[in-house]
Amino acid sequence: MKLLNRTSLYYLIFGIPILVLSGFVCYAIATEEIEESSDALLSDFNTQIKTFIFENDSVSLKVLTKDKEVSITPVKNSEVRRSFFSDTLVQNKQEGEYSENRMLTSFVKNGGNYLKIKIWRSMLESDQLIWGIFTSMITVLISLTLIFVIINLYISKVLWQPFYTVIDNLKGFNPNDRQRPAFKPSNIVEFNELNVSLDDMMKNMIADYGRQKKFTEHASHEIQTPLAVIKSKIDLLIQSENLGQGEARIIMSIDDACSKLIRINRSLLLLTKIENRQFKATDKVSFQKKVLGALSLFDDHIKSSHLDVVKNFDADFSIHANADLCLVLANNLIQNAIRHNIPGGKIIITMTTASLSIANTGLSTALDAATLYSRFNKNVDLPDSVGLGLAIAREIAEASHLSLAYSYQEGLHVFSLKPN
């Protein structure tokens, strides 16, 4: 949920209880005001009726009592009390319903007689009052919601537009391009400060990336050159006719170590380039061709281990990625299935338009998923392995927007590739 929408949601969540509370307060205030107004009118009317009684204005009294809003009855002295207000229900003869009325009861002495005066006045019914307040609150709530929506649209399109521009610039930023996006100036101080901070950060990232790239390339070149020299000198020593068996074994072990260092150097350089996203995804890659090429490349190893390769190709699994990286990915997965297999084992390759899985026999237990893709994580039974094959495969999969997953199913170690 966007920040503006969440803010508006909080406004509504806290605003609704406030509106409900305001409705109760409005109802209490309106009820009190109506009662005070009715009491004042009844008091004035009561004073007028007493005047008619004292003046013996029987005509006016008859007209008032005829309207059924005044009742004048004689009472005994013992029944006389102070005037008081009360609520009562009076039947409406036309509608046949009872309505709420405010009534004033008073007593007056006229000569030697005591009279009881009842005056009542119809009031606004409480349910009508509640309905009126409820309707007002709903109207206010709907109006506030519409106002919030309009304000959000305005803020999103106008006030927050520089922020969304910054987000788009960040999404498209790549230090390998060595270009900083142009931030548009804004009349909002915070956005300008954000633009300046991001511009400085990107400048430093481009500089650091360039230094790291140069260091990696130079270090790889400087390491590779003496290794190549050592390798060539070892080859010359191996061809020497004056070597004894002991010296030959030592030189062969040195040659193996040198070859391993060369492979490690190449693998680490490849990992660094992948992490720095130096490979562009410009090709539509057919994994069927890559897998078949890898099988052909390792055909001698497959035959020497007497492995049975089963190819279930329902369709070609193709993606838009870097062709060279996908070739390395296919080679590493096939090589992993060969190296960690058992003599006379199986390699089952299943391919559809949506996935590629490579399963192989091997250890009778599942591998440790926590360290499976760690660098230099290798099988102790394979001393020649540098432990970088699956790490490289994982990095290539992420760079190609693929997910590389491992599972152990029915005695098979399965590595599967699917688009993210």
Tab-separated table of C-alpha atoms in Angstrom:
chain	number	residue	atom	x	y	z
A	1	MET	CA	0.000	0.000	0.000
A	2	LYS	CA	1.306	3.440	-0.898
A	3	LEU	CA	2.215	5.943	1.808
A	4	LEU	CA	-0.535	8.372	0.810
A	5	ASN	CA	-3.198	5.662	0.786
A	6	ARG	CA	-2.074	4.384	4.177
A	7	THR	CA	-2.138	7.928	5.579
A	8	SER	CA	-5.657	8.466	4.287
A	9	LEU	CA	-6.702	5.101	5.717
A	10	TYR	CA	-5.440	6.164	9.147
A	11	TYR	CA	-7.373	9.416	8.827
A	12	LEU	CA	-10.552	7.479	8.117
A	13	ILE	CA	-9.914	4.909	10.884
A	14	PHE	CA	-9.449	7.625	13.483
A	15	GLY	CA	-12.017	9.934	11.908
A	16	ILE	CA	-14.982	7.521	12.046
A	17	PRO	CA	-14.950	7.137	15.880
A	18	ILE	CA	-14.631	10.910	16.187
A	19	LEU	CA	-17.633	11.373	13.909
A	20	VAL	CA	-19.662	8.838	15.901
A	21	LEU	CA	-18.753	10.562	19.170
A	22	SER	CA	-19.609	13.891	17.579
A	23	GLY	CA	-22.999	12.461	16.622
A	24	PHE	CA	-23.769	11.571	20.247
A	25	VAL	CA	-22.639	15.005	21.397
A	26	CYS	CA	-24.758	16.686	18.717
A	27	TYR	CA	-27.749	14.577	19.731
A	28	ALA	CA	-27.356	15.503	23.404
A	29	ILE	CA	-26.919	19.201	22.630
A	30	ALA	CA	-29.821	19.259	20.162
A	31	THR	CA	-32.113	17.449	22.621
A	32	GLU	CA	-31.242	19.864	25.411
A	33	GLU	CA	-31.735	22.907	23.205
A	34	ILE	CA	-35.104	21.634	21.989
A	35	GLU	CA	-36.265	20.983	25.563
A	36	GLU	CA	-35.162	24.429	26.737
A	37	SER	CA	-36.900	26.069	23.796
A	38	SER	CA	-40.078	24.072	24.397
A	39	ASP	CA	-40.010	24.848	28.143
A	40	ALA	CA	-39.649	28.556	27.424
A	41	LEU	CA	-42.590	28.518	25.017
A	42	LEU	CA	-44.708	26.527	27.439
A	43	SER	CA	-43.877	28.950	30.264
A	44	ASP	CA	-44.895	31.932	28.148
A	45	PHE	CA	-48.082	30.159	27.108
A	46	ASN	CA	-48.814	29.285	30.736
A	47	THR	CA	-48.472	32.953	31.756
A	48	GLN	CA	-50.890	33.942	29.002
A	49	ILE	CA	-53.462	31.351	30.113
A	50	LYS	CA	-53.257	32.546	33.717
A	51	THR	CA	-53.912	36.052	32.465
A	52	PHE	CA	-57.035	34.852	30.656
A	53	ILE	CA	-58.195	33.105	33.869
A	54	PHE	CA	-57.674	36.175	36.034
A	55	GLU	CA	-59.522	38.326	33.457
A	56	ASN	CA	-62.338	35.765	33.153
A	57	ASP	CA	-61.784	35.603	29.403
A	58	SER	CA	-63.881	32.512	28.852
A	59	VAL	CA	-63.917	32.863	25.069
A	60	SER	CA	-60.116	32.665	24.752
A	61	LEU	CA	-59.978	29.815	27.234
A	62	LYS	CA	-62.618	27.895	25.294
A	63	VAL	CA	-60.676	28.333	22.046
A	64	LEU	CA	-57.463	27.077	23.675
A	65	THR	CA	-59.050	24.036	25.265
A	66	LYS	CA	-60.793	23.236	22.000
A	67	ASP	CA	-57.356	22.867	20.248
A	68	LYS	CA	-56.592	19.973	22.617
A	69	GLU	CA	-53.279	21.513	23.692
A	70	VAL	CA	-54.546	22.934	27.015
A	71	SER	CA	-56.400	21.252	29.853
A	72	ILE	CA	-57.903	23.272	32.746
A	73	THR	CA	-59.513	21.285	35.558
A	74	PRO	CA	-60.537	22.245	39.136
A	75	VAL	CA	-58.646	20.535	41.941
A	76	LYS	CA	-58.711	20.460	45.697
A	77	ASN	CA	-56.360	22.498	47.794
A	78	SER	CA	-54.555	19.339	48.895
A	79	GLU	CA	-53.587	18.513	45.299
A	80	VAL	CA	-51.853	21.825	44.641
A	81	ARG	CA	-48.126	21.552	43.971
A	82	ARG	CA	-45.369	23.541	42.309
A	83	SER	CA	-45.246	23.799	38.558
A	84	PHE	CA	-43.200	21.130	36.813
A	85	PHE	CA	-42.227	19.960	33.340
A	86	SER	CA	-42.548	16.388	32.107
A	87	ASP	CA	-42.504	14.261	28.939
A	88	THR	CA	-45.662	12.534	27.846
A	89	LEU	CA	-47.193	10.719	24.906
A	90	VAL	CA	-50.251	12.179	23.229
A	91	GLN	CA	-52.323	10.351	20.639
A	92	ASN	CA	-52.738	11.998	17.284
A	93	LYS	CA	-56.372	11.369	16.323
A	94	GLN	CA	-55.745	11.926	12.617
A	95	GLU	CA	-52.831	9.478	12.331
A	96	GLY	CA	-53.784	7.284	15.273
A	97	GLU	CA	-50.211	7.281	16.581
A	98	TYR	CA	-48.664	8.489	19.794
A	99	SER	CA	-46.130	11.274	19.592
A	100	GLU	CA	-43.747	12.634	22.184
A	101	ASN	CA	-44.847	15.896	23.811
A	102	ARG	CA	-43.379	18.249	26.367
A	103	MET	CA	-45.888	19.152	29.085
A	104	LEU	CA	-46.038	21.874	31.746
A	105	THR	CA	-48.290	21.298	34.751
A	106	SER	CA	-49.114	24.305	36.947
A	107	PHE	CA	-51.722	25.392	39.505
A	108	VAL	CA	-53.505	28.696	39.917
A	109	LYS	CA	-55.945	30.120	42.475
A	110	ASN	CA	-58.875	31.992	41.034
A	111	GLY	CA	-61.042	33.412	43.773
A	112	GLY	CA	-61.674	30.600	46.195
A	113	ASN	CA	-61.088	27.843	43.647
A	114	TYR	CA	-57.886	26.068	42.559
A	115	LEU	CA	-57.326	25.163	38.952
A	116	LYS	CA	-54.884	22.691	37.437
A	117	ILE	CA	-53.441	23.787	34.083
A	118	LYS	CA	-51.805	21.300	31.689
A	119	ILE	CA	-50.137	22.609	28.548
A	120	TRP	CA	-48.379	20.334	26.100
A	121	ARG	CA	-46.491	20.863	22.910
A	122	SER	CA	-45.367	18.341	20.312
A	123	MET	CA	-41.621	17.831	20.100
A	124	LEU	CA	-39.365	16.428	17.402
A	125	GLU	CA	-39.373	12.671	17.852
A	126	SER	CA	-36.083	11.203	19.097
A	127	ASP	CA	-35.881	8.668	16.271
A	128	GLN	CA	-36.278	11.474	13.746
A	129	LEU	CA	-33.562	13.418	15.517
A	130	ILE	CA	-31.242	10.397	15.552
A	131	TRP	CA	-31.942	9.709	11.885
A	132	GLY	CA	-31.218	13.318	11.011
A	133	ILE	CA	-27.911	13.293	12.886
A	134	PHE	CA	-26.997	9.884	11.415
A	135	THR	CA	-27.737	11.122	7.904
A	136	SER	CA	-25.604	14.197	8.541
A	137	MET	CA	-22.700	12.105	9.802
A	138	ILE	CA	-22.879	9.741	6.816
A	139	THR	CA	-22.960	12.738	4.486
A	140	VAL	CA	-19.926	14.219	6.203
A	141	LEU	CA	-18.089	10.882	6.093
A	142	ILE	CA	-18.752	10.395	2.381
A	143	SER	CA	-17.713	13.966	1.720
A	144	LEU	CA	-14.477	13.508	3.668
A	145	THR	CA	-13.720	10.277	1.792
A	146	LEU	CA	-14.210	11.985	-1.551
A	147	ILE	CA	-12.073	14.891	-0.407
A	148	PHE	CA	-9.308	12.506	0.696
A	149	VAL	CA	-9.421	10.722	-2.672
A	150	ILE	CA	-9.228	14.007	-4.565
A	151	ILE	CA	-6.389	15.256	-2.360
A	152	ASN	CA	-4.511	11.963	-2.821
A	153	LEU	CA	-4.838	12.173	-6.586
A	154	TYR	CA	-3.629	15.737	-6.559
A	155	ILE	CA	-0.717	15.014	-4.202
A	156	SER	CA	0.291	11.904	-6.171
A	157	LYS	CA	0.292	13.668	-9.505
A	158	VAL	CA	1.709	17.024	-8.443
A	159	LEU	CA	3.417	17.187	-5.064
A	160	TRP	CA	4.910	13.653	-5.011
A	161	GLN	CA	5.828	13.517	-8.694
A	162	PRO	CA	9.510	14.362	-8.034
A	163	PHE	CA	9.684	11.461	-5.574
A	164	TYR	CA	8.327	8.997	-8.137
A	165	THR	CA	10.810	10.388	-10.674
A	166	VAL	CA	13.617	9.650	-8.215
A	167	ILE	CA	12.375	6.066	-7.811
A	168	ASP	CA	12.342	5.574	-11.602
A	169	ASN	CA	15.880	6.956	-11.810
A	170	LEU	CA	17.065	4.572	-9.096
A	171	LYS	CA	15.484	1.587	-10.860
A	172	GLY	CA	17.303	2.412	-14.077
A	173	PHE	CA	20.659	3.210	-12.486
A	174	ASN	CA	23.555	0.898	-13.304
A	175	PRO	CA	27.099	1.856	-12.215
A	176	ASN	CA	28.456	-0.151	-15.127
A	177	ASP	CA	26.993	2.454	-17.511
A	178	ARG	CA	28.946	5.189	-15.680
A	179	GLN	CA	26.063	7.606	-16.133
A	180	ARG	CA	24.115	9.358	-13.397
A	181	PRO	CA	20.435	10.102	-14.016
A	182	ALA	CA	19.411	13.745	-14.177
A	183	PHE	CA	17.284	14.758	-11.182
A	184	LYS	CA	14.742	17.480	-11.861
A	185	PRO	CA	14.808	20.404	-9.432
A	186	SER	CA	11.791	20.754	-7.166
A	187	ASN	CA	10.295	23.606	-5.156
A	188	ILE	CA	10.172	21.274	-2.138
A	189	VAL	CA	13.295	21.470	0.024
A	190	GLU	CA	13.223	17.832	1.147
A	191	PHE	CA	13.094	16.503	-2.424
A	192	ASN	CA	15.999	18.734	-3.462
A	193	GLU	CA	18.054	17.470	-0.526
A	194	LEU	CA	17.176	13.898	-1.493
A	195	ASN	CA	18.257	14.531	-5.081
A	196	VAL	CA	21.593	16.005	-3.975
A	197	SER	CA	22.273	13.103	-1.583
A	198	LEU	CA	21.418	10.477	-4.211
A	199	ASP	CA	23.525	12.209	-6.839
A	200	ASP	CA	26.545	12.216	-4.514
A	201	MET	CA	25.919	8.591	-3.593
A	202	MET	CA	25.717	7.524	-7.244
A	203	LYS	CA	28.883	9.443	-8.048
A	204	ASN	CA	30.721	7.559	-5.291
A	205	MET	CA	29.209	4.246	-6.414
A	206	ILE	CA	30.408	4.773	-9.994
A	207	ALA	CA	33.892	5.674	-8.757
A	208	ASP	CA	34.045	2.690	-6.371
A	209	TYR	CA	32.706	0.374	-9.054
A	210	GLY	CA	35.346	1.569	-11.512
A	211	ARG	CA	38.142	1.082	-8.980
A	212	GLN	CA	36.854	-2.384	-8.053
A	213	LYS	CA	36.538	-3.384	-11.692
A	214	LYS	CA	40.063	-2.226	-12.501
A	215	PHE	CA	41.460	-3.946	-9.434
A	216	THR	CA	39.713	-7.206	-10.321
A	217	GLU	CA	40.915	-7.122	-13.907
A	218	HIS	CA	44.471	-6.156	-12.986
A	219	ALA	CA	44.666	-8.683	-10.140
A	220	SER	CA	43.338	-11.446	-12.369
A	221	HIS	CA	45.781	-10.571	-15.127
A	222	GLU	CA	48.747	-10.318	-12.762
A	223	ILE	CA	47.896	-13.635	-11.117
A	224	GLN	CA	47.157	-15.415	-14.367
A	225	THR	CA	50.497	-14.445	-15.969
A	226	PRO	CA	52.814	-16.018	-13.348
A	227	LEU	CA	50.521	-19.035	-13.116
A	228	ALA	CA	50.828	-19.534	-16.851
A	229	VAL	CA	54.599	-19.249	-16.565
A	230	ILE	CA	54.682	-21.770	-13.712
A	231	LYS	CA	52.442	-24.101	-15.687
A	232	SER	CA	54.689	-23.957	-18.746
A	233	LYS	CA	57.835	-24.529	-16.655
A	234	ILE	CA	56.218	-27.521	-14.971
A	235	ASP	CA	55.319	-28.961	-18.368
A	236	LEU	CA	58.971	-28.641	-19.405
A	237	LEU	CA	60.098	-30.386	-16.214
A	238	ILE	CA	57.627	-33.212	-16.754
A	239	GLN	CA	59.116	-33.803	-20.199
A	240	SER	CA	62.628	-33.994	-18.779
A	241	GLU	CA	64.289	-37.427	-19.084
A	242	ASN	CA	66.385	-37.098	-15.900
A	243	LEU	CA	63.463	-37.081	-13.427
A	244	GLY	CA	63.187	-39.762	-10.815
A	245	GLN	CA	59.890	-41.197	-9.660
A	246	GLY	CA	59.898	-39.129	-6.468
A	247	GLU	CA	60.618	-35.879	-8.261
A	248	ALA	CA	57.980	-36.749	-10.895
A	249	ARG	CA	55.321	-37.232	-8.219
A	250	ILE	CA	56.213	-33.910	-6.620
A	251	ILE	CA	56.114	-32.087	-9.938
A	252	MET	CA	52.778	-33.707	-10.818
A	253	SER	CA	51.274	-32.545	-7.524
A	254	ILE	CA	52.605	-29.039	-8.198
A	255	ASP	CA	51.060	-29.206	-11.672
A	256	ASP	CA	47.694	-30.214	-10.207
A	257	ALA	CA	47.843	-27.383	-7.664
A	258	CYS	CA	48.763	-24.899	-10.383
A	259	SER	CA	45.884	-26.071	-12.595
A	260	LYS	CA	43.544	-25.723	-9.626
A	261	LEU	CA	44.755	-22.176	-8.965
A	262	ILE	CA	44.129	-21.297	-12.599
A	263	ARG	CA	40.575	-22.648	-12.399
A	264	ILE	CA	39.942	-20.803	-9.117
A	265	ASN	CA	41.251	-17.566	-10.602
A	266	ARG	CA	39.011	-17.889	-13.657
A	267	SER	CA	35.976	-18.816	-11.559
A	268	LEU	CA	36.422	-15.922	-9.127
A	269	LEU	CA	36.879	-13.504	-12.003
A	270	LEU	CA	33.706	-14.819	-13.614
A	271	LEU	CA	31.804	-14.486	-10.319
A	272	THR	CA	32.952	-10.896	-9.926
A	273	LYS	CA	31.875	-10.015	-13.443
A	274	ILE	CA	28.474	-11.640	-12.886
A	275	GLU	CA	27.935	-9.817	-9.599
A	276	ASN	CA	28.856	-6.526	-11.245
A	277	ARG	CA	26.331	-7.277	-14.016
A	278	GLN	CA	28.934	-6.860	-16.745
A	279	PHE	CA	27.089	-9.313	-19.006
A	280	LYS	CA	24.209	-7.902	-21.018
A	281	ALA	CA	21.037	-9.922	-21.596
A	282	THR	CA	20.779	-9.445	-25.347
A	283	ASP	CA	19.979	-12.916	-26.718
A	284	LYS	CA	17.135	-15.384	-26.762
A	285	VAL	CA	18.785	-18.487	-25.371
A	286	SER	CA	17.688	-22.054	-26.106
A	287	PHE	CA	18.555	-24.239	-23.130
A	288	GLN	CA	17.947	-27.337	-25.197
A	289	LYS	CA	20.953	-26.444	-27.351
A	290	LYS	CA	23.035	-25.522	-24.304
A	291	VAL	CA	22.251	-28.785	-22.516
A	292	LEU	CA	22.930	-30.905	-25.601
A	293	GLY	CA	26.223	-29.041	-26.064
A	294	ALA	CA	27.179	-29.708	-22.439
A	295	LEU	CA	26.351	-33.414	-22.808
A	296	SER	CA	28.521	-33.585	-25.901
A	297	LEU	CA	31.348	-31.780	-24.089
A	298	PHE	CA	31.316	-34.210	-21.164
A	299	ASP	CA	30.564	-37.303	-23.240
A	300	ASP	CA	33.861	-38.977	-22.342
A	301	HIS	CA	33.227	-38.493	-18.607
A	302	ILE	CA	29.716	-39.874	-18.965
A	303	LYS	CA	30.944	-42.970	-20.772
A	304	SER	CA	33.829	-43.569	-18.369
A	305	SER	CA	31.414	-43.479	-15.412
A	306	HIS	CA	28.865	-45.648	-17.291
A	307	LEU	CA	26.108	-43.125	-16.635
A	308	ASP	CA	22.668	-43.475	-18.184
A	309	VAL	CA	21.397	-40.131	-19.497
A	310	VAL	CA	17.604	-39.832	-19.879
A	311	LYS	CA	16.347	-36.822	-21.848
A	312	ASN	CA	12.690	-35.877	-21.391
A	313	PHE	CA	12.406	-32.875	-23.692
A	314	ASP	CA	8.711	-31.951	-23.982
A	315	ALA	CA	9.575	-28.514	-25.353
A	316	ASP	CA	12.448	-26.061	-25.498
A	317	PHE	CA	13.077	-23.958	-22.392
A	318	SER	CA	14.138	-20.569	-23.729
A	319	ILE	CA	14.676	-17.202	-22.039
A	320	HIS	CA	16.039	-13.771	-22.901
A	321	ALA	CA	19.498	-13.669	-21.300
A	322	ASN	CA	23.220	-13.676	-21.988
A	323	ALA	CA	24.141	-16.688	-24.133
A	324	ASP	CA	27.648	-17.124	-22.719
A	325	LEU	CA	26.423	-17.141	-19.136
A	326	CYS	CA	23.670	-19.646	-19.949
A	327	LEU	CA	26.277	-21.912	-21.530
A	328	VAL	CA	28.332	-21.772	-18.315
A	329	LEU	CA	25.166	-22.443	-16.286
A	330	ALA	CA	24.258	-25.529	-18.316
A	331	ASN	CA	27.855	-26.819	-18.222
A	332	ASN	CA	28.103	-26.380	-14.447
A	333	LEU	CA	24.822	-28.172	-13.753
A	334	ILE	CA	25.668	-31.079	-16.066
A	335	GLN	CA	29.210	-31.284	-14.663
A	336	ASN	CA	27.803	-31.251	-11.113
A	337	ALA	CA	25.433	-34.125	-11.997
A	338	ILE	CA	28.381	-36.118	-13.396
A	339	ARG	CA	30.882	-35.440	-10.608
A	340	HIS	CA	28.500	-36.184	-7.754
A	341	ASN	CA	27.045	-39.303	-9.325
A	342	ILE	CA	27.816	-42.964	-8.709
A	343	PRO	CA	29.257	-45.452	-11.215
A	344	GLY	CA	26.425	-46.765	-13.348
A	345	GLY	CA	24.089	-44.070	-12.084
A	346	LYS	CA	21.520	-41.966	-13.887
A	347	ILE	CA	21.118	-38.391	-15.078
A	348	ILE	CA	17.529	-37.435	-15.882
A	349	ILE	CA	17.015	-34.169	-17.735
A	350	THR	CA	13.422	-32.897	-17.923
A	351	MET	CA	12.600	-29.833	-19.984
A	352	THR	CA	9.361	-27.928	-20.640
A	353	THR	CA	8.621	-24.436	-21.842
A	354	ALA	CA	8.441	-23.276	-18.211
A	355	SER	CA	11.234	-25.190	-16.455
A	356	LEU	CA	14.400	-27.238	-16.700
A	357	SER	CA	15.398	-29.869	-14.131
A	358	ILE	CA	18.532	-31.986	-13.945
A	359	ALA	CA	18.349	-34.974	-11.568
A	360	ASN	CA	21.119	-37.387	-10.719
A	361	THR	CA	21.732	-40.338	-8.463
A	362	GLY	CA	24.343	-39.932	-5.738
A	363	LEU	CA	24.409	-39.781	-1.964
A	364	SER	CA	21.468	-41.451	-0.290
A	365	THR	CA	20.747	-38.359	1.797
A	366	ALA	CA	19.750	-34.823	0.886
A	367	LEU	CA	22.430	-32.140	0.661
A	368	ASP	CA	22.639	-29.285	3.131
A	369	ALA	CA	20.606	-26.514	1.492
A	370	ALA	CA	22.128	-23.875	3.815
A	371	THR	CA	25.661	-24.336	2.448
A	372	LEU	CA	24.853	-25.787	-0.967
A	373	TYR	CA	25.603	-22.583	-2.890
A	374	SER	CA	28.402	-21.353	-0.627
A	375	ARG	CA	31.736	-20.643	-2.241
A	376	PHE	CA	34.440	-23.282	-1.794
A	377	ASN	CA	31.852	-25.724	-0.466
A	378	LYS	CA	33.078	-29.009	-1.939
A	379	ASN	CA	32.843	-32.738	-1.516
A	380	VAL	CA	35.775	-34.212	0.403
A	381	ASP	CA	35.723	-37.170	-2.000
A	382	LEU	CA	36.503	-34.809	-4.909
A	383	PRO	CA	39.801	-33.066	-4.075
A	384	ASP	CA	40.109	-31.669	-7.604
A	385	SER	CA	36.891	-29.646	-7.243
A	386	VAL	CA	37.315	-25.930	-6.451
A	387	GLY	CA	33.848	-25.674	-4.876
A	388	LEU	CA	32.626	-22.785	-7.024
A	389	GLY	CA	30.444	-24.497	-9.630
A	390	LEU	CA	27.090	-24.183	-7.853
A	391	ALA	CA	27.952	-20.709	-6.555
A	392	ILE	CA	28.550	-19.577	-10.131
A	393	ALA	CA	25.354	-21.322	-11.261
A	394	ARG	CA	23.359	-19.496	-8.581
A	395	GLU	CA	24.807	-16.104	-9.550
A	396	ILE	CA	24.136	-16.725	-13.248
A	397	ALA	CA	20.558	-17.781	-12.490
A	398	GLU	CA	19.908	-14.589	-10.500
A	399	ALA	CA	21.515	-12.440	-13.212
A	400	SER	CA	19.294	-14.176	-15.805
A	401	HIS	CA	16.132	-13.706	-13.690
A	402	LEU	CA	15.884	-17.418	-12.967
A	403	SER	CA	15.385	-19.277	-9.714
A	404	LEU	CA	17.699	-22.220	-9.057
A	405	ALA	CA	16.166	-24.657	-6.568
A	406	TYR	CA	17.394	-27.932	-5.068
A	407	SER	CA	15.324	-30.881	-3.845
A	408	TYR	CA	15.829	-34.539	-2.985
A	409	GLN	CA	13.127	-36.761	-4.479
A	410	GLU	CA	13.003	-40.560	-4.551
A	411	GLY	CA	16.764	-40.975	-4.273
A	412	LEU	CA	17.507	-38.280	-6.853
A	413	HIS	CA	19.223	-34.923	-6.341
A	414	VAL	CA	17.232	-32.457	-8.445
A	415	PHE	CA	18.302	-28.973	-9.547
A	416	SER	CA	15.548	-27.041	-11.302
A	417	LEU	CA	15.465	-23.737	-13.153
A	418	LYS	CA	12.350	-21.589	-13.464
A	419	PRO	CA	11.739	-17.974	-14.429
A	420	ASN	CA	11.210	-15.606	-11.491
